[in-house]
Tab-separated table of C-alpha atoms in Angstrom:
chain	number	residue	atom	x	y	z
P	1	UNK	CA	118.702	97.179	28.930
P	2	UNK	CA	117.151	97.224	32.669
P	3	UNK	CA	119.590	100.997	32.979
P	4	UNK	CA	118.410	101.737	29.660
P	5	UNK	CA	114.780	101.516	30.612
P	6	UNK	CA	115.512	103.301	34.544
P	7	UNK	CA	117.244	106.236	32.761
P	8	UNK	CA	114.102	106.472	30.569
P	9	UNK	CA	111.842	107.010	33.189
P	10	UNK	CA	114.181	109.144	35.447
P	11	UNK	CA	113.999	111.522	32.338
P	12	UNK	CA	110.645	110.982	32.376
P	13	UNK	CA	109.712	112.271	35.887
P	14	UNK	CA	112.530	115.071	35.398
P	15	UNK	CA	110.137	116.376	32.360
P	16	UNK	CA	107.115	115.603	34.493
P	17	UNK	CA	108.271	117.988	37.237
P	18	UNK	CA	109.201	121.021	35.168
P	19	UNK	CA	105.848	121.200	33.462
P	20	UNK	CA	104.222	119.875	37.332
P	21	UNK	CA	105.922	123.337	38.890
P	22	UNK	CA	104.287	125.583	35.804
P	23	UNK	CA	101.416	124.430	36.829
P	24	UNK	CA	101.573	124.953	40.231
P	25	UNK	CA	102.415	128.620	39.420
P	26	UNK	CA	99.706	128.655	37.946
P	27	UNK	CA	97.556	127.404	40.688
P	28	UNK	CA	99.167	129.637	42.981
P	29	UNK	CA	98.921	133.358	41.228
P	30	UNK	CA	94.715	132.056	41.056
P	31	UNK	CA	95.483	131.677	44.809
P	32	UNK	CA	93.689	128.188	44.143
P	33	UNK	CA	94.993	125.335	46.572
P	34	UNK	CA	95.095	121.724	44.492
P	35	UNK	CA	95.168	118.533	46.358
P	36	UNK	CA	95.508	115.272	44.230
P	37	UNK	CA	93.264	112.783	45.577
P	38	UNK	CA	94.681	109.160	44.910
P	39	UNK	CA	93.722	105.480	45.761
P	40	UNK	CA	92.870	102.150	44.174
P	41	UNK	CA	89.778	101.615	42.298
P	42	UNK	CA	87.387	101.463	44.126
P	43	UNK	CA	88.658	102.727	47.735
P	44	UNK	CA	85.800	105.724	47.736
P	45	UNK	CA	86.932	108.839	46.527
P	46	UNK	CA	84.085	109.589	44.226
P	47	UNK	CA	81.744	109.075	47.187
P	48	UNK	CA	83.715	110.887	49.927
P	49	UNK	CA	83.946	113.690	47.600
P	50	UNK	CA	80.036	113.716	47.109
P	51	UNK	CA	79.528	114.170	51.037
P	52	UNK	CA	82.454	116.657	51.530
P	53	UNK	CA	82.528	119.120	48.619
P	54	UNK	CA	79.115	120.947	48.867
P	55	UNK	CA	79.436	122.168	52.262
P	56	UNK	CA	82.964	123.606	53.356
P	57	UNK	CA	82.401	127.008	55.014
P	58	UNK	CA	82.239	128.666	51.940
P	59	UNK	CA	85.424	127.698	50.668
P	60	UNK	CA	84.835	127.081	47.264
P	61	UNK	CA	85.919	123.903	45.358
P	62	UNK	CA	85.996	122.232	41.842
P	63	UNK	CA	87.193	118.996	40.759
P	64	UNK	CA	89.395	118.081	38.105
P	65	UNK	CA	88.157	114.481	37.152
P	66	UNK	CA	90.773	111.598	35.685
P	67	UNK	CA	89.635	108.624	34.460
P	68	UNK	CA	90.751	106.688	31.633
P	69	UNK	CA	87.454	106.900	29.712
P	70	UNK	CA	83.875	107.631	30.755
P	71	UNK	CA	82.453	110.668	32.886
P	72	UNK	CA	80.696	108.559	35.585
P	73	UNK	CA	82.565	110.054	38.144
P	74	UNK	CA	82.251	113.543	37.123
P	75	UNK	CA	78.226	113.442	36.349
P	76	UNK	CA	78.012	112.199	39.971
P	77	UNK	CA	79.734	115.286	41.369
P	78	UNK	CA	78.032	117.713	38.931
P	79	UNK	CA	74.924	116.287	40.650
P	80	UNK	CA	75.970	117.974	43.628
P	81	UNK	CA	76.344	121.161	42.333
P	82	UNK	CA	80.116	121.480	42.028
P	83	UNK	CA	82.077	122.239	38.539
P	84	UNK	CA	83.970	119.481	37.482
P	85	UNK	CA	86.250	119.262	34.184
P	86	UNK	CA	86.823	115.425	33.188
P	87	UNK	CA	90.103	114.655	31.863
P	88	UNK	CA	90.430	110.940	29.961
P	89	UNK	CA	93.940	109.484	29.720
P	90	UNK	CA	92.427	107.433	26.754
P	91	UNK	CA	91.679	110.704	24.620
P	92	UNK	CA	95.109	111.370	23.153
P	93	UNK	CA	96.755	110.175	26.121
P	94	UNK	CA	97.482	106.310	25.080
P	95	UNK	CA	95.019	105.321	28.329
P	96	UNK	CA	97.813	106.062	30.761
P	97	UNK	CA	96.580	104.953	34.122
P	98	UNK	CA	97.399	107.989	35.832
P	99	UNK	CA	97.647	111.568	35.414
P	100	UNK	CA	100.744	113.615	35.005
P	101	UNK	CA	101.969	117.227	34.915
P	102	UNK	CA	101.483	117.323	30.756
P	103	UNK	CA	97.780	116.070	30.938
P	104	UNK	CA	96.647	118.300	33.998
P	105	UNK	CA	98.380	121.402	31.850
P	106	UNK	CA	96.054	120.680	29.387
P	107	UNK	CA	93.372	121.106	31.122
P	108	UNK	CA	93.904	124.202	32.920
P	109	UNK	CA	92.047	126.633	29.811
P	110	UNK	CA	89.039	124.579	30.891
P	111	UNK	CA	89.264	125.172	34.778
P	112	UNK	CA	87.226	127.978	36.049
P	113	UNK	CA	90.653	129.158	38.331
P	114	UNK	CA	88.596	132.260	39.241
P	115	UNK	CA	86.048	130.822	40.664
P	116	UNK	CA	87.597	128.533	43.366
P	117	UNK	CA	89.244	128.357	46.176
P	118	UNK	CA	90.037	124.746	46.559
P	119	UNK	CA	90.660	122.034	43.377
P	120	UNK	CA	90.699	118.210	44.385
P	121	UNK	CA	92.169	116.262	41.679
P	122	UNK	CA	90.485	113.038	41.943
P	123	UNK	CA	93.462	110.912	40.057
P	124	UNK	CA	93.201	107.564	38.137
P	125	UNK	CA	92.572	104.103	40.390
P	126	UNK	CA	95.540	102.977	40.688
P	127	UNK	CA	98.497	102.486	43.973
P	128	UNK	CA	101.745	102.108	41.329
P	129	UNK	CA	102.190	104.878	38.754
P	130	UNK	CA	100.045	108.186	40.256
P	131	UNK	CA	102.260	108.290	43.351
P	132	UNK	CA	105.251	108.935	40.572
P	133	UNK	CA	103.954	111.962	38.858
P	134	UNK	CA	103.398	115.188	40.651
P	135	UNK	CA	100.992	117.079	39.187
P	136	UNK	CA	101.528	120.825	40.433
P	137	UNK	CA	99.483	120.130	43.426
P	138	UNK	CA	99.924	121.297	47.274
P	139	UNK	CA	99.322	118.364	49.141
P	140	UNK	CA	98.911	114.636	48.136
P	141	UNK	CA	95.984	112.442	49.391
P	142	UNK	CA	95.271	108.946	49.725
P	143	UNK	CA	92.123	106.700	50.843
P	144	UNK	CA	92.989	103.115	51.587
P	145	UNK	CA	89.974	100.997	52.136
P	146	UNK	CA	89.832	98.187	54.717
P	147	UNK	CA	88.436	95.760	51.974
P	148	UNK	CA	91.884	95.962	49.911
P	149	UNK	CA	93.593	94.526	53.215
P	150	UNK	CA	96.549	95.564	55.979
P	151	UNK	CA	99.317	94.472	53.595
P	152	UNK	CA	98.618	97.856	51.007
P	153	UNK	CA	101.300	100.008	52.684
P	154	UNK	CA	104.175	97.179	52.171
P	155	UNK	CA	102.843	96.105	48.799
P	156	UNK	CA	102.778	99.697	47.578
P	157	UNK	CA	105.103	101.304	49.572
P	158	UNK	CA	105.533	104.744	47.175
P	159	UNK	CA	101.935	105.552	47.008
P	160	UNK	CA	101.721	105.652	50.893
P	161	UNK	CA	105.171	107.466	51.479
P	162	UNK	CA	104.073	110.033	48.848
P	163	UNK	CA	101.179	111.005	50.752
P	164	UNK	CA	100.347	114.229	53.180
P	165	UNK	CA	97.551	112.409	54.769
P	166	UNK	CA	95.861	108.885	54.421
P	167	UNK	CA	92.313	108.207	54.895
P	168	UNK	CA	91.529	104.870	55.675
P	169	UNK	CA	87.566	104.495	54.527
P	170	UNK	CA	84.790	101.902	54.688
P	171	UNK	CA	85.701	101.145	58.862
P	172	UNK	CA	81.854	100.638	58.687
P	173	UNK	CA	82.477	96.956	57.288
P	174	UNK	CA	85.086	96.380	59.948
P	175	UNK	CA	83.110	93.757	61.693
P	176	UNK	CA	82.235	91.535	58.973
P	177	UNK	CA	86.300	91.495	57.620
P	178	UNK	CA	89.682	89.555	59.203
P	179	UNK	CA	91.073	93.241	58.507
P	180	UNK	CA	93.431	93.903	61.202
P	181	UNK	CA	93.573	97.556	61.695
P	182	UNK	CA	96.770	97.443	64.039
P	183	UNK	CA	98.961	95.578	61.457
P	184	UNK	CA	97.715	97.854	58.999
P	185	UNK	CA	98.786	100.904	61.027
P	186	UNK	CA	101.863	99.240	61.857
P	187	UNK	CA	102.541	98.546	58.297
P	188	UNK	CA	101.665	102.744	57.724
P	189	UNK	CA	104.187	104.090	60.135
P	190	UNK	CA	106.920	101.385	58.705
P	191	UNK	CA	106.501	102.348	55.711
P	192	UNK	CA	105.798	106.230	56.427
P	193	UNK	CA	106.459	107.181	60.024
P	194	UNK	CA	104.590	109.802	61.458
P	195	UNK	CA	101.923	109.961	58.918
P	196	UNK	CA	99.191	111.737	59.839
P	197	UNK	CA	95.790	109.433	59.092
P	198	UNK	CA	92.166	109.525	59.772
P	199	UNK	CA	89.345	106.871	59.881
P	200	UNK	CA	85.775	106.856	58.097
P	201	UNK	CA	83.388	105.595	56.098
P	202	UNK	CA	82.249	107.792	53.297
P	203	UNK	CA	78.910	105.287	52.703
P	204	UNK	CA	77.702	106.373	56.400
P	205	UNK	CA	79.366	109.524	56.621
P	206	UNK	CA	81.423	108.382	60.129
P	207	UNK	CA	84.354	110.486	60.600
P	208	UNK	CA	84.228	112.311	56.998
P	209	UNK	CA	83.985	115.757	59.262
P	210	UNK	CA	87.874	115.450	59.732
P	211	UNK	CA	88.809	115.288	56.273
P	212	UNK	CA	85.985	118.490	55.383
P	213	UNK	CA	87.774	120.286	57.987
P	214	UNK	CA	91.307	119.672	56.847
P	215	UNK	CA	90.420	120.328	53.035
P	216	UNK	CA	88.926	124.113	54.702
P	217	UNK	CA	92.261	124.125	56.449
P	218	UNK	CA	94.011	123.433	53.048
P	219	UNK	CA	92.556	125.787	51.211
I	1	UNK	CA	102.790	115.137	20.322
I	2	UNK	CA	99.888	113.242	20.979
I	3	UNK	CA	100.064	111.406	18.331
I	4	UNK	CA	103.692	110.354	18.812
I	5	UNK	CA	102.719	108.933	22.370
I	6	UNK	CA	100.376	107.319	20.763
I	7	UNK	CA	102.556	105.557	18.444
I	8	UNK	CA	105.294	104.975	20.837
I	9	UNK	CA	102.985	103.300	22.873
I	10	UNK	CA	102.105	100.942	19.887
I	11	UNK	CA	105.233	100.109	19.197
I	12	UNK	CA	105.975	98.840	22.370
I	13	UNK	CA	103.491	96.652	22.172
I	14	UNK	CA	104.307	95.199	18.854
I	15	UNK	CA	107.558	94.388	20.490
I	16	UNK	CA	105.836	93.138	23.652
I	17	UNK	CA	103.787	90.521	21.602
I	18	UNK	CA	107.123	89.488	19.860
I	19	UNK	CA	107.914	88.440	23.112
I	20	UNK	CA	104.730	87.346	24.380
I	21	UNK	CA	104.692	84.467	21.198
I	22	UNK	CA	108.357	83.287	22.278
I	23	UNK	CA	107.157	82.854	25.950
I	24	UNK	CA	104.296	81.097	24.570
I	25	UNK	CA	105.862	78.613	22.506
I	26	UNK	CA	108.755	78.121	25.595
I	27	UNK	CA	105.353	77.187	27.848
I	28	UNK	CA	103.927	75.013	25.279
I	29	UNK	CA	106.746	72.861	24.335
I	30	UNK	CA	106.899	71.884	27.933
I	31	UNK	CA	103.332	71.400	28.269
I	32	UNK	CA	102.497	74.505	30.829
I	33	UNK	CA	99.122	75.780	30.502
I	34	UNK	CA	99.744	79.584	31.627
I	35	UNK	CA	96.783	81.848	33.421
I	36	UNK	CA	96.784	85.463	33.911
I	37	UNK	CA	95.346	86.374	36.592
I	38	UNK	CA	94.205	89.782	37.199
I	39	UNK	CA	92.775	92.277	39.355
I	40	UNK	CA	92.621	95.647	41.244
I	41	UNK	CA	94.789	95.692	45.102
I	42	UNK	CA	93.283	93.806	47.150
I	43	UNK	CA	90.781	91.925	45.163
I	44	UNK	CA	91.916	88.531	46.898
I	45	UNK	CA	93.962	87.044	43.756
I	46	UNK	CA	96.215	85.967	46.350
I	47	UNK	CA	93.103	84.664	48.788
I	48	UNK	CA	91.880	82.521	46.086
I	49	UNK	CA	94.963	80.989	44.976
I	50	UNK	CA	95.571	79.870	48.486
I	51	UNK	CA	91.791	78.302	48.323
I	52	UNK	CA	92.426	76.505	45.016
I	53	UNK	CA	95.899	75.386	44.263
I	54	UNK	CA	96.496	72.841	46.474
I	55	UNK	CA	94.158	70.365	45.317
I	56	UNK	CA	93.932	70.338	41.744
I	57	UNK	CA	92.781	66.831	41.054
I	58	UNK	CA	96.416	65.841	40.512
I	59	UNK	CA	97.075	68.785	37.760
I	60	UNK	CA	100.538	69.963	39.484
I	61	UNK	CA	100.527	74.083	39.585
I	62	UNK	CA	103.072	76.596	40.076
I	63	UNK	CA	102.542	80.826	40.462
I	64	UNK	CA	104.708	83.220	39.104
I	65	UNK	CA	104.341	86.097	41.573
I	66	UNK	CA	104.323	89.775	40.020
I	67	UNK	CA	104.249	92.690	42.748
I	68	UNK	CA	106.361	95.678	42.319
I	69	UNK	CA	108.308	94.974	45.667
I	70	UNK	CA	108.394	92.737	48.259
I	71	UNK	CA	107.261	88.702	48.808
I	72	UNK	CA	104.645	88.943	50.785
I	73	UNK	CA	102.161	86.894	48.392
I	74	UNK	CA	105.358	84.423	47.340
I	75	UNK	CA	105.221	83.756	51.414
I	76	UNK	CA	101.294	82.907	51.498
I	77	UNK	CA	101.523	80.706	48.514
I	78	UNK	CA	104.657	79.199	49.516
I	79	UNK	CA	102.923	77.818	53.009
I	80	UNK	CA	100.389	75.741	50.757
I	81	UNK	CA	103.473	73.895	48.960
I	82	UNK	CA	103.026	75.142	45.451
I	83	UNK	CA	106.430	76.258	43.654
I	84	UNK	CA	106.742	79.984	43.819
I	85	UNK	CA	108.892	82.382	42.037
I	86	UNK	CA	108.967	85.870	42.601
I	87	UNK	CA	108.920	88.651	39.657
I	88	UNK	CA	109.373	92.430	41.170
I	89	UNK	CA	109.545	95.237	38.468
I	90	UNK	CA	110.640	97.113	41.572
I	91	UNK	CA	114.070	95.424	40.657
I	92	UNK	CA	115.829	96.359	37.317
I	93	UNK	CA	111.927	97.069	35.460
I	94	UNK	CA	111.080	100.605	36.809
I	95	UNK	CA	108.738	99.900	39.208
I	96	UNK	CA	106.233	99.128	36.647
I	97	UNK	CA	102.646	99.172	37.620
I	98	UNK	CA	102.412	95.678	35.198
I	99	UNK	CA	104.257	92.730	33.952
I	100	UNK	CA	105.041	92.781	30.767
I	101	UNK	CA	106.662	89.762	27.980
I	102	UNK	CA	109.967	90.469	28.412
I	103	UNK	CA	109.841	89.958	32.326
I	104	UNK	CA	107.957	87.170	32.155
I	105	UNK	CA	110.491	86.229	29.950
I	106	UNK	CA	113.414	87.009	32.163
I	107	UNK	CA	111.532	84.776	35.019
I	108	UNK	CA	111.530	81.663	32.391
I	109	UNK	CA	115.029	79.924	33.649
I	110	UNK	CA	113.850	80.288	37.154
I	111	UNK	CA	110.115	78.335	37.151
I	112	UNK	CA	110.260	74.408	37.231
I	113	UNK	CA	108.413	74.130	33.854
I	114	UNK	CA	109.149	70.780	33.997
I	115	UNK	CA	107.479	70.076	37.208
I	116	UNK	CA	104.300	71.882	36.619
I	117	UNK	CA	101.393	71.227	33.894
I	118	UNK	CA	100.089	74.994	35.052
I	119	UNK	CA	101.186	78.248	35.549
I	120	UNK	CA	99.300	81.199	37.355
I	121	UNK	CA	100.920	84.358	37.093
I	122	UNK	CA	99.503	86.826	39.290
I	123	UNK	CA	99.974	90.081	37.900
I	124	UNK	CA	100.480	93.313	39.835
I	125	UNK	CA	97.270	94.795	41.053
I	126	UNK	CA	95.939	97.040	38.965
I	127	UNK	CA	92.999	97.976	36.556
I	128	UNK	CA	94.690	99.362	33.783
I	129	UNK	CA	98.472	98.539	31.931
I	130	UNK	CA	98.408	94.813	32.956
I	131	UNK	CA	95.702	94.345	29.971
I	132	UNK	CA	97.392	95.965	27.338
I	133	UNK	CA	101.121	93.533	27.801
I	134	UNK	CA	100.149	89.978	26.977
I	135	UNK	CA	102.492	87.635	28.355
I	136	UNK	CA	102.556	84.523	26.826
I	137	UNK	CA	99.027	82.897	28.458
I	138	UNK	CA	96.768	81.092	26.981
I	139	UNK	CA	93.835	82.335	29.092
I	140	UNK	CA	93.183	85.690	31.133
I	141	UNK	CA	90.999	85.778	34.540
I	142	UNK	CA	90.281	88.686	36.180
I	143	UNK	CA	88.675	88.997	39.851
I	144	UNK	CA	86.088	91.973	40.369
I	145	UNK	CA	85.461	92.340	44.057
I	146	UNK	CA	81.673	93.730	45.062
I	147	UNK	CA	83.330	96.361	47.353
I	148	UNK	CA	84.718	97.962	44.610
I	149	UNK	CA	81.635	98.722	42.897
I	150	UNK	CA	79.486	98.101	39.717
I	151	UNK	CA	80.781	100.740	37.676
I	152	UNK	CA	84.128	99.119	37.438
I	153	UNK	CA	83.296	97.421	34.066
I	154	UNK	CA	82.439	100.877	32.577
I	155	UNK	CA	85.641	102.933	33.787
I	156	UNK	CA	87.922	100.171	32.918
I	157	UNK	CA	86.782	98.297	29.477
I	158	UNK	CA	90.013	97.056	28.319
I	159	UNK	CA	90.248	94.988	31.529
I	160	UNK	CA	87.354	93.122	31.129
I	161	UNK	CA	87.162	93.183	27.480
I	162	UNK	CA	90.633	90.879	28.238
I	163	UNK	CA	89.282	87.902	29.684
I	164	UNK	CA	87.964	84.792	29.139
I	165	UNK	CA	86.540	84.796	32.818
I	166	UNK	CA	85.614	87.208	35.144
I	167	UNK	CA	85.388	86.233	38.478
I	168	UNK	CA	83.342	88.205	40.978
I	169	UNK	CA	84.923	87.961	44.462
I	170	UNK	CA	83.704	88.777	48.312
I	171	UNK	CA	80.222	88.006	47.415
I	172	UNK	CA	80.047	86.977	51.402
I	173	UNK	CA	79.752	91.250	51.927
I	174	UNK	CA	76.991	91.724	49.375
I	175	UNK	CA	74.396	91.969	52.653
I	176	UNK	CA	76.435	94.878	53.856
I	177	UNK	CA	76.519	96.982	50.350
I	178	UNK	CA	74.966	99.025	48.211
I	179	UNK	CA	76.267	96.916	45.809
I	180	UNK	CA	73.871	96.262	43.111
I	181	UNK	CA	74.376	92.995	41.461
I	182	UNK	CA	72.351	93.087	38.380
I	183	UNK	CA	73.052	96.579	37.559
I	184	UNK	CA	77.249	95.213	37.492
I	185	UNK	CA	76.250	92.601	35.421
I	186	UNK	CA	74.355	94.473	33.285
I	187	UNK	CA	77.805	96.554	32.396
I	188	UNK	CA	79.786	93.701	32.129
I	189	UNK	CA	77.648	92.385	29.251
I	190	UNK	CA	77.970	95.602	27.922
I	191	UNK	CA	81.291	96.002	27.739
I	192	UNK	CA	82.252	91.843	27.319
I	193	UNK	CA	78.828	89.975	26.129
I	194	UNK	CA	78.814	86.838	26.930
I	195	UNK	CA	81.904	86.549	29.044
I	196	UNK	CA	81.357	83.747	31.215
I	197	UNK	CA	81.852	85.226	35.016
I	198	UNK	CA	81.265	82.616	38.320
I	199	UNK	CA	80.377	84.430	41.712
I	200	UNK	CA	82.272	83.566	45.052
I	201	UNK	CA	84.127	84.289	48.127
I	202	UNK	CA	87.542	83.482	48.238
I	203	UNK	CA	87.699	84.147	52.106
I	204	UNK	CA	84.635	81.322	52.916
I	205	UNK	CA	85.715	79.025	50.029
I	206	UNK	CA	81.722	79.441	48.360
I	207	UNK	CA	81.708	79.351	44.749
I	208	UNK	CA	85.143	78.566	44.771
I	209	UNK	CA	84.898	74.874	43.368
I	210	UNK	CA	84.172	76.225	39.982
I	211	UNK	CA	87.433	78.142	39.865
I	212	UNK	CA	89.160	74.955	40.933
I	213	UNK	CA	87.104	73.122	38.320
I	214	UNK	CA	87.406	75.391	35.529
I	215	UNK	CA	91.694	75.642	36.192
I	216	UNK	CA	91.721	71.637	35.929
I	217	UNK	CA	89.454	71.862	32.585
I	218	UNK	CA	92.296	74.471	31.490
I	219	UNK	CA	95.204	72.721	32.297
């Protein structure tokens, strides 16, 4: 039964990655650049994206917004003036807790494709299943906060292995946690060696420059 | 094709409850009161089980220990001398972001059920799946940590819609947040009224006596 249910999900991710590289075809004859923005709940990619997305040089960016219900996210981002389509996983998706190739196709009619440079996918919280789906994107992104603890990258090894670059966010409670941050960087480089990572904290705005510059080197 | 994901996902869990009942009436014929205990990474389920288990007014506990890989929380709990066993869905379950009935019900010949008059399962870390598969429990807890924000009752319902008890953890960082107390409780009552919920810090030990008192009321 255990083969049964691994051959399921092989199939699965097969699927997943034929309708992930239309997509991305897609993506690319727009001459749009899509990164897929993933952490736990929580971890800060709503706010980082606030602070980075309305100033990058003039490259232009949109988000594509998963959640499983709601629009929170999105309404804060429209706030600062950049489009955003929201895409639920519990409207007709069963409330998956991530996104995959299928739903992002879905929601490419709605995307305004001509009118951006740059698309951040800000995915569903979650460290398991989003790391498993590509979504047509060119680069994978992760934010790790220090509250979740040095431990993440051996707990959830795929999510941080499956990653371009990891941003390790909230440094500005450092001093009041036991967080170590060399056991957690040990931990990063055991699990993905040579993984290029950057500190900040997207409440104060420390170190967030290096991530606006690498999204304007993305694009 | 909606629809039929839809369905298949219903199905399963029809089948999952089938389970979840025969797991239930394995754990009360030998007397186990069963908690599932949920969360998002990092919330400190593991933190607070350390706190709490060891000194249960004679009520004898044992964890069942559900991570995708690895034993790193088996480890911690093993050094306060509570029976352990580890569940992975890494191995032979598809890396599943959850547990589910039937793995519970694959871990039943391994706990000491006869040694134990409680069970915590710890479920994998995550907002999402783990609320949909019951398991077999006869109560569901789930930790909300302030750093992850008070909009986490809005963007994920079903979560805390689930439980009897929602316990709201690292209340020893509020000072150093934006966190904004009322406002999360607020949505919790929206989305669960009346859900009883008990403030704390798992990494001080405050608030943490009513946890320990409410597990020996339960058992």
């Amino acid at each position: 039964m255990h083969k049964t249910r691994v051959r399921v999900v092989e199939d699965a991710l097969d699927a997943n990655n034929t309708i992930a590289q239309a997509n991305r075809d897609d993506f690319d004859r727009a001459g749009v650049t899509v990164v897929n923005l993933m952490s736990a709940p929580g971890a800060g990619k709503t706010t980082l994206l606030e602070r980075v997305l309305s100033d990058l040089d003039g490259v232009r960016a949109g988000v594509l917004e998963g959640d499983v219900q709601g629009s929170l996210d999105a309404d804060r981002l429209a706030a600062v003036h950049v489009p955003v389509v929201q895409l639920n996983t519990g409207a007709g998706f069963g409330g998956e807790c991530h996104l995959d190739a299928n739903m992002v196709r879905s929601a490419i009619p709605a995307l305004p494709l001509g009118d951006i440079d740059l698309l951040v996918v800000e995915n569903v919280g979650n460290l398991v299943c989003p790391a498993e789906f590509r979504i047509g994107e060119n680069a994978r992104v992760m934010i790790s906060s220090v509250t979740e603890g040095e431990d993440k990258p051996l707990k959830y090894p795929l999510m941080f292995r499956a990653c371009e670059l990891v941003l390790i966010n909230k440094i500005d409670l450092l001093e009041h946690l036991d967080f170590d941050l060399e056991k957690f960087l040990y931990h990063l480089d055991a699990v993905h060696p040579g993984v290029p990572h950057m500190l900040m904290s997207a409440r104060t705005g420390e170190g967030v420059e290096a991530f606006r510059d690498w999204l304007v080197q993305a694009a």
